[in-house]
Coordinates of C-alpha atoms in Angstrom, one line a residue:
Chain A
M1 CA 0.1 0.1 0.0
S2 CA 1.5 3.4 -0.9
R3 CA 2.5 5.4 2.5
G4 CA 2.6 8.5 0.5
F5 CA -0.4 9.3 1.7
S6 CA -0.5 11.1 5.1
W7 CA -2.9 13.3 7.0
R8 CA 0.0 15.9 7.1
K9 CA 0.4 16.4 3.4
V10 CA -3.1 16.4 3.1
S11 CA -3.6 19.6 5.3
T12 CA -0.6 21.6 3.8
E13 CA -2.0 21.1 0.4
A14 CA -5.9 22.2 1.6
Q15 CA -4.2 25.2 3.2
L16 CA -2.5 26.3 0.1
L17 CA -6.1 25.8 -1.6
L18 CA -7.4 28.1 0.9
V19 CA -5.1 30.7 -0.6
G20 CA -5.0 30.1 -4.0
I21 CA -8.5 29.9 -4.4
P22 CA -8.9 33.1 -3.0
V23 CA -6.3 34.6 -5.0
L24 CA -7.9 33.2 -8.1
L25 CA -11.0 35.1 -7.3
W26 CA -9.8 37.9 -6.5
T27 CA -7.9 38.4 -9.3
L28 CA -10.4 37.3 -11.9
I29 CA -13.4 38.6 -10.7
P30 CA -13.0 42.0 -12.1
V31 CA -11.8 40.9 -15.4
Y32 CA -14.6 38.2 -15.8
H33 CA -17.1 41.1 -15.1
L34 CA -15.4 43.1 -17.9
L35 CA -15.9 40.0 -20.2
L36 CA -19.4 39.2 -19.2
F37 CA -20.2 43.2 -20.2
A38 CA -18.4 42.9 -23.6
I39 CA -20.2 39.5 -24.7
S40 CA -23.7 40.9 -23.2
Q41 CA -26.5 42.6 -24.5
R42 CA -27.5 45.9 -22.9
D43 CA -30.7 45.3 -21.5
S44 CA -28.7 41.8 -20.2
A45 CA -25.7 43.5 -18.6
T46 CA -27.4 45.8 -16.9
S47 CA -29.9 43.1 -15.0
G48 CA -27.2 42.1 -12.9
R49 CA -26.5 38.4 -14.0
L50 CA -23.8 36.4 -14.0
W51 CA -23.7 35.0 -16.9
P52 CA -25.5 36.6 -20.3
A53 CA -28.2 35.4 -21.2
D54 CA -27.6 35.0 -24.8
P55 CA -24.0 35.8 -24.9
T56 CA -23.0 37.5 -28.2
L57 CA -19.9 38.9 -30.2
Q58 CA -22.4 41.3 -32.0
N59 CA -20.7 44.1 -29.1
F60 CA -17.1 43.8 -31.2
G61 CA -18.8 44.0 -34.6
I62 CA -20.0 47.3 -33.5
V63 CA -16.6 48.6 -32.3
L64 CA -15.0 47.5 -35.3
G65 CA -17.2 48.5 -37.4
Q66 CA -17.0 52.2 -35.8
K67 CA -21.0 51.9 -35.4
H68 CA -21.9 54.1 -32.8
F69 CA -21.9 58.0 -32.1
Y70 CA -19.0 57.0 -29.1
L71 CA -17.6 55.0 -31.4
T72 CA -16.7 56.8 -34.6
H73 CA -13.1 57.2 -34.3
F74 CA -12.0 53.8 -33.2
W75 CA -9.8 53.0 -35.9
V76 CA -7.9 56.6 -35.4
Q77 CA -7.8 56.4 -32.1
I78 CA -6.4 52.9 -31.2
G79 CA -3.8 53.8 -34.0
N80 CA -2.7 56.7 -31.8
S81 CA -2.3 54.4 -29.2
L82 CA -0.2 52.3 -31.6
L83 CA 1.6 55.6 -32.8
I84 CA 2.6 57.2 -29.5
A85 CA 3.4 53.6 -27.7
V86 CA 5.8 52.7 -30.6
A87 CA 7.2 56.1 -30.9
T88 CA 7.5 56.4 -27.0
G89 CA 9.3 53.0 -27.4
L90 CA 12.0 53.7 -29.7
I91 CA 12.8 57.3 -28.7
T92 CA 13.0 56.2 -25.2
L93 CA 15.1 53.4 -26.3
F94 CA 17.4 55.4 -28.3
V95 CA 18.0 58.0 -25.6
A96 CA 18.4 55.7 -22.8
T97 CA 20.8 53.8 -24.4
C98 CA 23.1 56.4 -25.5
A99 CA 23.0 57.5 -22.2
A100 CA 23.8 54.4 -20.2
F101 CA 26.6 53.6 -22.8
A102 CA 27.9 57.1 -22.1
I103 CA 27.7 56.7 -18.2
S104 CA 28.7 53.3 -18.0
R105 CA 31.1 52.5 -20.9
L106 CA 32.8 56.0 -21.5
K107 CA 33.0 56.8 -18.4
L108 CA 31.8 60.4 -18.9
R109 CA 32.5 62.6 -16.2
G110 CA 29.6 63.6 -14.7
G111 CA 27.8 60.6 -15.4
R112 CA 27.2 60.0 -11.7
T113 CA 24.9 62.8 -11.8
V114 CA 22.8 62.7 -15.0
L115 CA 22.2 59.4 -13.4
N116 CA 20.8 61.0 -10.1
L117 CA 19.3 63.6 -12.1
A118 CA 17.4 60.8 -13.6
L119 CA 16.7 58.8 -10.7
I120 CA 15.4 61.9 -9.0
T121 CA 12.9 62.2 -12.1
Y122 CA 11.7 58.3 -11.8
F123 CA 10.6 60.0 -7.8
I124 CA 8.6 62.7 -9.2
P125 CA 5.0 61.1 -8.6
A126 CA 3.7 61.2 -12.5
A127 CA 0.5 62.8 -11.5
F128 CA 2.4 66.0 -10.0
L129 CA 4.2 66.4 -12.9
A130 CA 1.5 66.1 -14.9
V131 CA 0.4 69.8 -13.7
P132 CA 3.4 71.7 -14.9
M133 CA 3.7 69.4 -17.6
Y134 CA 0.3 70.5 -19.1
K135 CA 1.3 74.7 -18.6
T136 CA 4.6 73.9 -20.0
M137 CA 3.0 71.7 -23.0
A138 CA 0.9 74.8 -23.9
N139 CA 4.0 77.2 -23.4
Y140 CA 5.8 75.1 -26.3
G141 CA 2.7 75.4 -28.0
L142 CA 2.0 71.5 -28.2
L143 CA -0.9 71.1 -26.5
N144 CA -3.4 69.0 -28.9
N145 CA -0.2 67.7 -30.6
R146 CA 0.4 63.9 -30.5
W147 CA 4.0 64.8 -29.2
S148 CA 3.3 66.3 -26.2
M149 CA 2.2 63.1 -24.9
I150 CA 5.1 61.0 -26.4
L151 CA 7.6 63.6 -25.2
A152 CA 5.6 63.5 -21.8
M153 CA 5.9 59.5 -21.8
V154 CA 9.8 59.8 -23.0
T155 CA 10.7 62.0 -20.0
I156 CA 8.7 59.4 -17.8
A157 CA 9.7 56.2 -19.2
A158 CA 13.6 57.1 -19.8
P159 CA 15.1 57.4 -16.1
Y160 CA 14.2 54.0 -15.6
C161 CA 15.2 52.8 -18.9
I162 CA 18.8 54.2 -18.4
W163 CA 19.5 53.3 -14.8
V164 CA 18.4 49.2 -16.0
L165 CA 20.7 49.9 -19.1
K166 CA 23.3 51.3 -16.7
Q167 CA 23.0 48.3 -14.3
A168 CA 23.3 45.8 -17.2
S169 CA 26.1 47.7 -18.9
D170 CA 28.1 47.7 -15.7
K171 CA 28.0 43.9 -16.0
L172 CA 29.5 43.7 -19.2
P173 CA 33.0 42.3 -18.8
W174 CA 35.7 45.7 -19.6
E175 CA 38.1 43.6 -21.7
L176 CA 35.9 44.2 -24.8
D177 CA 36.0 47.8 -24.5
E178 CA 39.6 46.9 -24.3
A179 CA 40.3 45.1 -27.0
A180 CA 38.0 47.5 -29.1
R181 CA 40.0 50.3 -28.7
I182 CA 43.3 48.2 -29.0
D183 CA 42.2 47.4 -32.2
G184 CA 41.6 51.1 -33.1
A185 CA 37.6 51.1 -32.9
S186 CA 35.9 54.3 -32.6
P187 CA 33.7 55.0 -29.8
L188 CA 30.7 54.4 -32.6
Q189 CA 32.1 51.2 -33.7
L190 CA 32.3 50.1 -30.1
F191 CA 29.0 51.3 -29.2
R192 CA 27.0 49.7 -32.2
L193 CA 29.2 46.5 -32.8
V194 CA 30.1 45.3 -29.7
Y195 CA 27.8 47.1 -26.8
V196 CA 24.2 46.9 -28.7
P197 CA 24.5 43.6 -29.7
L198 CA 25.6 42.5 -26.1
M199 CA 22.5 44.5 -24.4
V200 CA 19.7 43.3 -26.8
P201 CA 18.1 41.3 -24.1
S202 CA 17.9 44.1 -21.4
L203 CA 17.2 46.5 -24.7
V204 CA 14.1 44.5 -25.3
A205 CA 12.7 44.6 -21.7
V206 CA 13.2 48.4 -21.5
G207 CA 11.8 49.5 -25.1
T208 CA 8.7 47.5 -24.3
Y209 CA 8.6 48.7 -20.5
A210 CA 8.5 51.9 -22.3
L211 CA 5.9 50.9 -24.8
L212 CA 3.5 49.6 -22.9
L213 CA 3.7 52.6 -20.2
A214 CA 2.5 54.7 -23.3
W215 CA 0.1 52.3 -24.5
N216 CA -1.5 52.3 -20.9
E217 CA -1.2 55.9 -19.8
Y218 CA -4.9 57.7 -19.1
L219 CA -3.8 61.4 -17.0
Y220 CA -1.6 62.5 -19.5
G221 CA -4.0 62.1 -22.9
F222 CA -6.7 63.0 -20.8
L223 CA -4.9 66.3 -19.8
L224 CA -2.8 66.8 -23.2
L225 CA -5.0 65.9 -25.7
S226 CA -8.5 66.3 -26.7
K227 CA -9.4 66.2 -30.3
E228 CA -11.5 63.3 -31.2
N229 CA -9.4 62.2 -33.9
E230 CA -6.0 63.1 -31.8
I231 CA -6.6 61.2 -28.4
P232 CA -5.6 58.0 -28.0
L233 CA -7.9 55.0 -27.0
A234 CA -7.4 55.4 -23.3
V235 CA -8.7 58.6 -23.2
A236 CA -11.5 58.0 -25.7
L237 CA -12.8 55.1 -23.0
G238 CA -12.7 57.8 -20.1
N239 CA -15.0 59.9 -22.2
F240 CA -17.5 57.5 -22.3
L241 CA -18.3 58.4 -18.6
S242 CA -19.2 61.9 -19.5
A243 CA -22.7 60.6 -19.9
D244 CA -24.6 59.0 -17.4
D245 CA -26.2 56.4 -20.3
S246 CA -23.7 55.7 -22.1
P247 CA -23.4 52.1 -23.8
W248 CA -21.1 50.6 -21.1
E249 CA -21.2 47.1 -22.8
L250 CA -19.9 49.0 -25.9
L251 CA -17.3 50.8 -23.3
M252 CA -16.5 47.4 -22.1
A253 CA -15.7 45.4 -25.6
T254 CA -13.8 48.7 -26.5
G255 CA -11.7 48.4 -23.2
F256 CA -11.0 44.5 -23.7
I257 CA -9.9 45.1 -27.3
Y258 CA -7.6 47.8 -25.5
A259 CA -6.4 45.4 -23.1
L260 CA -5.5 42.4 -25.1
P261 CA -2.2 44.1 -27.1
P262 CA -0.6 44.8 -23.8
A263 CA -1.6 41.9 -22.1
A264 CA -0.3 39.6 -24.8
I265 CA 3.2 41.5 -25.2
Y266 CA 3.8 41.3 -21.7
Y267 CA 2.9 37.3 -21.4
A268 CA 5.1 36.8 -24.4
F269 CA 8.1 39.0 -22.8
K270 CA 7.1 37.8 -19.5
R271 CA 10.7 36.5 -18.9
Y272 CA 12.7 39.7 -19.8
M273 CA 10.0 41.9 -17.9
V274 CA 10.2 40.0 -14.5
S275 CA 13.7 39.6 -14.3
G276 CA 14.1 43.1 -15.4
L277 CA 12.0 44.6 -13.8
T278 CA 12.8 42.7 -10.6
A279 CA 16.5 43.5 -10.8
G280 CA 15.7 47.0 -11.6
A281 CA 13.0 48.4 -9.7
V282 CA 14.2 47.8 -6.2
K283 CA 17.7 47.2 -5.2
S284 CA 18.0 46.0 -1.6
Chain B
M1 CA 33.2 47.1 -9.4
N2 CA 33.7 50.9 -10.6
T3 CA 37.2 51.4 -9.1
A4 CA 38.2 48.0 -11.0
A5 CA 37.0 49.2 -14.2
A6 CA 38.2 52.5 -14.2
T7 CA 41.9 52.0 -13.3
V8 CA 41.6 49.8 -16.4
A9 CA 40.1 52.3 -18.6
T10 CA 41.9 55.7 -17.5
P11 CA 45.3 54.6 -19.0
G12 CA 43.9 53.3 -22.3
P13 CA 45.7 54.0 -25.5
A14 CA 43.5 56.5 -27.5
R15 CA 44.0 60.1 -24.9
R16 CA 44.9 63.0 -27.1
G17 CA 43.6 65.9 -26.1
L18 CA 39.9 66.0 -25.9
S19 CA 39.8 62.5 -27.3
S20 CA 36.7 61.2 -29.1
W21 CA 36.0 59.1 -26.7
E22 CA 35.2 62.2 -24.4
F23 CA 33.7 63.8 -26.9
W24 CA 31.3 61.2 -27.8
G25 CA 30.9 60.4 -23.9
R26 CA 29.5 64.1 -23.7
A27 CA 27.5 63.9 -27.0
L28 CA 25.7 61.0 -26.0
V29 CA 24.2 62.3 -22.7
V30 CA 22.8 65.2 -24.4
P31 CA 18.9 63.6 -25.7
Y32 CA 18.6 62.6 -22.0
L33 CA 20.1 66.1 -21.1
L34 CA 17.8 68.2 -23.3
I35 CA 14.6 65.8 -22.5
F36 CA 15.4 66.2 -19.0
I37 CA 16.0 70.4 -19.2
A38 CA 12.9 70.8 -21.6
F39 CA 10.5 68.3 -19.5
V40 CA 11.8 68.1 -15.8
L41 CA 13.6 71.0 -15.3
Y42 CA 11.6 74.1 -16.8
P43 CA 8.5 72.4 -15.6
V44 CA 9.4 72.0 -12.1
G45 CA 11.0 75.4 -11.7
Y46 CA 8.2 77.0 -13.8
G47 CA 5.8 75.5 -11.3
L48 CA 7.6 76.5 -8.4
W49 CA 7.4 80.3 -9.9
L50 CA 3.9 79.8 -9.9
A51 CA 3.5 78.2 -6.5
R52 CA 5.4 81.3 -4.8
N53 CA 2.6 83.4 -4.0
P54 CA 1.6 82.8 -0.3
S55 CA -1.9 83.6 -0.7
S56 CA -2.1 80.5 -3.0
Y57 CA -1.5 78.6 0.1
A58 CA -3.5 80.7 2.5
K59 CA -6.4 80.0 -0.4
L60 CA -5.4 76.6 -0.7
F61 CA -5.8 76.4 3.5
D62 CA -9.4 78.0 3.1
D63 CA -10.7 75.3 0.7
P64 CA -12.5 72.6 3.1
I65 CA -12.1 69.8 -0.1
F66 CA -8.2 70.4 0.8
F67 CA -8.4 69.4 4.3
R68 CA -10.0 66.6 3.6
T69 CA -8.4 65.5 0.6
A70 CA -4.8 65.6 2.8
I71 CA -6.3 63.2 5.2
N72 CA -7.5 60.9 2.4
T73 CA -4.2 61.4 0.7
V74 CA -2.4 59.8 4.3
V75 CA -4.9 57.3 4.8
F76 CA -4.5 56.1 1.3
V77 CA -1.0 56.0 1.3
L78 CA -0.4 54.3 5.3
V79 CA -3.5 52.2 4.9
A80 CA -3.3 50.8 1.3
V81 CA 0.3 50.6 1.1
N82 CA 1.4 49.1 4.2
L83 CA -1.7 46.6 3.7
K84 CA -0.5 45.6 0.2
M85 CA 2.8 44.9 1.3
V86 CA 2.0 42.4 4.2
I87 CA -0.3 40.5 1.6
A88 CA 2.4 40.8 -0.9
L89 CA 5.2 39.7 1.3
G90 CA 2.9 36.5 2.7
L91 CA 1.5 35.6 -0.8
S92 CA 5.1 35.4 -2.0
G93 CA 5.4 32.8 0.4
F94 CA 2.8 31.0 -1.4
F95 CA 4.2 31.3 -5.0
V96 CA 7.4 30.2 -4.4
Q97 CA 5.8 27.2 -3.4
S98 CA 6.2 24.3 -6.3
R99 CA 2.9 23.1 -7.3
W100 CA 1.6 22.6 -10.8
W101 CA -1.3 24.3 -10.4
I102 CA 0.2 27.6 -8.0
K103 CA 2.5 28.1 -11.3
I104 CA -0.9 28.7 -13.4
T105 CA -2.1 30.6 -10.5
A106 CA 1.1 32.8 -10.9
L107 CA 0.2 33.3 -14.2
V108 CA -3.5 34.5 -13.9
F109 CA -2.8 36.4 -10.8
I110 CA -0.3 38.9 -12.7
L111 CA -3.2 39.9 -15.0
P112 CA -3.9 43.3 -13.4
W113 CA -0.7 44.3 -13.6
A114 CA -0.1 43.1 -17.2
V115 CA -3.8 44.8 -18.5
P116 CA -4.3 48.9 -18.4
S117 CA -6.1 49.9 -15.4
I118 CA -9.1 52.4 -17.3
P119 CA -11.5 49.0 -18.2
T120 CA -10.7 46.8 -15.2
I121 CA -11.4 50.0 -13.0
L122 CA -14.2 50.9 -14.9
S123 CA -15.6 47.4 -14.4
V124 CA -15.4 48.0 -10.9
R125 CA -17.3 50.9 -11.0
F126 CA -20.3 49.2 -13.1
M127 CA -20.3 46.0 -10.7
L128 CA -21.1 48.5 -7.8
N129 CA -23.5 50.5 -9.1
P130 CA -26.3 51.0 -6.8
E131 CA -29.3 50.2 -9.6
W132 CA -28.0 47.7 -12.0
G133 CA -24.5 46.6 -10.8
V134 CA -24.3 42.8 -10.3
I135 CA -23.3 43.3 -6.9
N136 CA -26.5 45.1 -5.9
S137 CA -28.7 42.9 -7.9
Q138 CA -27.2 39.6 -6.1
I139 CA -28.2 41.1 -2.8
F140 CA -31.5 41.7 -3.9
K141 CA -31.9 38.5 -5.5
L142 CA -30.5 37.0 -2.5
T143 CA -32.4 39.2 0.5
G144 CA -34.8 41.2 -1.5
L145 CA -33.1 44.0 -0.1
D146 CA -31.4 47.0 -1.8
G147 CA -28.0 47.4 -1.3
P148 CA -26.1 50.1 -0.3
N149 CA -25.2 53.3 -2.9
W150 CA -21.4 52.1 -2.4
L151 CA -19.8 55.1 -4.1
N152 CA -22.0 57.3 -2.9
D153 CA -20.8 56.9 0.6
P154 CA -17.4 58.8 1.3
T155 CA -15.9 56.2 3.4
L156 CA -16.7 53.3 1.3
A157 CA -15.9 54.8 -1.7
L158 CA -12.1 55.7 -0.9
G159 CA -12.0 52.2 0.5
F160 CA -13.0 50.8 -3.0
S161 CA -10.5 53.0 -4.5
M162 CA -7.8 51.8 -2.3
L163 CA -8.9 48.1 -3.0
M164 CA -8.2 49.3 -6.8
H165 CA -5.2 50.0 -5.9
I166 CA -4.1 47.1 -4.3
W167 CA -5.8 44.8 -6.7
K168 CA -3.8 46.5 -9.7
S169 CA -0.2 46.9 -7.9
L170 CA -0.6 43.8 -5.4
P171 CA 1.3 41.4 -8.2
F172 CA 4.1 43.7 -9.0
W173 CA 5.3 43.9 -5.2
T174 CA 4.4 40.2 -4.7
L175 CA 6.8 39.6 -7.8
I176 CA 9.1 41.5 -5.9
F177 CA 9.2 39.7 -3.0
V178 CA 9.4 36.3 -4.4
A179 CA 12.6 37.4 -6.3
G180 CA 13.6 38.1 -2.6
R181 CA 12.6 34.7 -1.3
L182 CA 14.1 32.7 -4.4
A183 CA 17.3 34.8 -3.2
I184 CA 17.7 33.0 0.4
P185 CA 19.8 29.8 0.1
G186 CA 17.4 26.8 0.6
E187 CA 20.1 25.2 3.1
Q188 CA 19.2 27.2 5.7
Y189 CA 15.8 26.3 5.5
E190 CA 16.8 22.6 5.2
A191 CA 19.0 23.0 8.1
A192 CA 16.1 24.8 10.4
S193 CA 13.7 22.1 9.5
V194 CA 16.5 19.3 10.9
D195 CA 16.5 21.5 14.0
G196 CA 12.6 21.3 14.3
A197 CA 11.9 24.6 13.3
T198 CA 8.3 26.0 13.3
R199 CA 7.2 27.4 10.2
W200 CA 7.0 31.2 12.1
Q201 CA 10.2 30.1 13.7
K202 CA 11.7 30.0 10.2
F203 CA 10.0 33.2 8.8
R204 CA 10.6 35.0 11.7
F205 CA 14.7 34.0 11.8
I206 CA 15.5 33.1 8.3
T207 CA 13.1 35.2 5.8
W208 CA 12.7 38.3 7.5
P209 CA 16.2 38.9 7.9
S210 CA 17.3 38.8 4.4
M211 CA 14.0 40.4 3.1
M212 CA 13.9 43.2 6.1
G213 CA 15.8 45.9 3.7
L214 CA 14.3 45.0 0.3
Y215 CA 11.0 45.1 2.1
F216 CA 11.6 48.7 3.7
T217 CA 12.7 50.0 0.1
S218 CA 9.5 48.7 -1.5
T219 CA 7.4 50.5 1.1
I220 CA 8.8 53.4 0.7
L221 CA 9.1 53.2 -3.3
S222 CA 5.4 52.1 -3.1
M223 CA 4.5 55.0 -1.0
I224 CA 6.2 57.6 -3.5
W225 CA 4.4 55.7 -6.5
T226 CA 1.0 55.9 -4.6
L227 CA 1.0 59.3 -4.3
G228 CA 0.8 59.7 -8.0
D229 CA -2.3 57.3 -8.5
F230 CA -4.6 59.4 -10.1
N231 CA -6.6 56.3 -12.0
S232 CA -7.6 54.4 -9.0
V233 CA -9.3 57.1 -7.6
Y234 CA -10.5 59.6 -10.3
L235 CA -11.9 56.3 -12.7
L236 CA -13.5 55.0 -9.6
T237 CA -15.6 57.8 -7.7
G238 CA -14.3 60.9 -9.6
G239 CA -13.3 62.3 -6.4
G240 CA -16.8 62.2 -5.6
P241 CA -19.5 62.3 -4.0
A242 CA -19.1 66.3 -3.6
D243 CA -15.1 66.0 -3.6
L244 CA -15.0 64.1 -0.7
T245 CA -12.8 61.2 -1.9
H246 CA -9.8 63.4 -3.6
V247 CA -6.7 62.5 -3.2
L248 CA -3.6 65.1 -3.5
A249 CA -3.1 63.4 -7.2
T250 CA -6.9 64.1 -8.3
L251 CA -7.4 67.3 -6.2
G252 CA -3.9 68.9 -8.2
I253 CA -5.8 67.8 -11.8
R254 CA -9.0 69.2 -10.9
Y255 CA -7.8 72.8 -9.7
L256 CA -5.9 72.5 -13.4
R257 CA -9.2 71.8 -15.1
L258 CA -10.8 74.4 -13.3
D259 CA -8.2 76.8 -14.5
Q260 CA -6.8 77.6 -10.9
L261 CA -3.5 76.5 -11.6
E262 CA -1.5 78.4 -8.8
L263 CA -3.5 76.0 -6.2
A264 CA -3.0 73.5 -8.2
M265 CA 0.7 73.6 -7.7
A266 CA 0.4 74.8 -4.4
S267 CA -1.4 71.7 -3.5
I268 CA 1.6 69.8 -5.1
V269 CA 4.1 71.8 -3.5
V270 CA 2.6 71.3 -0.1
A271 CA 3.1 67.7 -0.1
M272 CA 6.9 68.0 -0.8
P273 CA 7.7 68.1 3.0
F274 CA 6.4 64.4 2.9
V275 CA 7.8 63.2 -0.4
L276 CA 11.4 64.7 -0.3
P277 CA 12.3 62.8 2.4
L278 CA 11.0 59.5 1.2
V279 CA 12.7 60.8 -2.4
Y280 CA 16.1 61.1 -0.4
V281 CA 16.1 58.0 1.5
M282 CA 15.2 56.1 -2.0
M283 CA 18.3 57.8 -3.5
K284 CA 20.8 56.9 -0.6
R285 CA 19.8 53.3 -0.9
L286 CA 19.7 53.0 -4.8
S287 CA 23.1 54.9 -5.4
K288 CA 24.9 52.7 -2.7

């Protein structure tokens, strides 16, 4: 007879389940409710049912076909979100990689100061910076221009990226730079041929971080952009709240579509994201 | 490690005048410095200049909403962050257990962090709708009574905002603590088991001592970020009912939308005596 069974083991498993089940419920209820709304017809959605009377995909059809007053710019707005996210990702990557290379590998004098400036920026609560940022963008004449949001997002994303890249750069073997210098490589050749190829995993993590930050951002878009055809999808979702009887099921269907790309990217790059985040966010 | 690198670097072969190495070192930080000057230094300086007038502060302190907001912010930061951190620390102990189903649970658990906050916050907002929300509908079905008007009660509404904040950022901090726990050598636990240590003793004498630094750093960092959490409050309660659930992050934006820029800046400057010490501690810890 198997002696693997013991009451002690059963009790351990039961205790783990007692944690696991509430954790799953807690996590999934808001997500399930979102999905429930997205696949319900209007009257079924607001009848408080736990499962839709007639599950339907027609809400998605309405959203994708822009067949509602609130959704006439859906594709333009999702395009804006994409443009802002990709531009933020690329510009942040460029700015942060250059800075990290200069500080870590070229041993720029004053590099520590630059790094500290970046770190202080990282510690300004985003909603606090938003107030003077709004006024600044107005002074620069950039309000209602998608560049204002891109530049604001680069400002917020770059410090963390510089810091993570600097930490990763410091770990590269110094002999590589030595060898490149002895072979007569220029700084730019060292950057292009040695540094960037070796940093690819960190660059992916950091670029993805900046991209997701910009895609997910609500507040800055809400402040800096207001024209229907220039706002990202996040702001358009918030605009549903301006009326009391908005089509909530369409809002949830749009929200579901909006949430898919970042979730997919997150899970696809999970390995990079998790190690990057845990290595970067908190150095104990 | 920097010293070793520097000694190799300085007597490098190419060192004629302002070498191309020094030139490029300076040139490559220029893009970031431009960003910093244009979008951090100038706005912050300009904002402080806007907030220079003492009468803004007098006006701010006369606003009854501000007093309520200050209390809300303190409650939000102290209660939500500490609750979240304690739960995250506990849950990290659950997620380091090796079971196939815990691995799957971990993948699901990360969802709130992986998806944007707007759709999920609005989803919760709809759940709490007093007339057609799923919670009150179920209460009515089960008891025949009308459920409470959740978001119309300032205390409940702020409580739900805090729960929303915890829901969103708990996975992130749990992951951080999981990484912290995995860095503790397993032999220590094995040795403790041989000595017959209880689970609490293992936590108290092995886990906690090696996690303490990480725990405090995380708590401080989370407090700073939580001060800037606009979405959890604004999208759930909109600061209402009657502007009673604002926190500083939403109040500043409210003044801004009302074109009261000086008040908006003043409300942020007032928070600085609390924020700057936290930032100072973080800078000290991170630049070690």
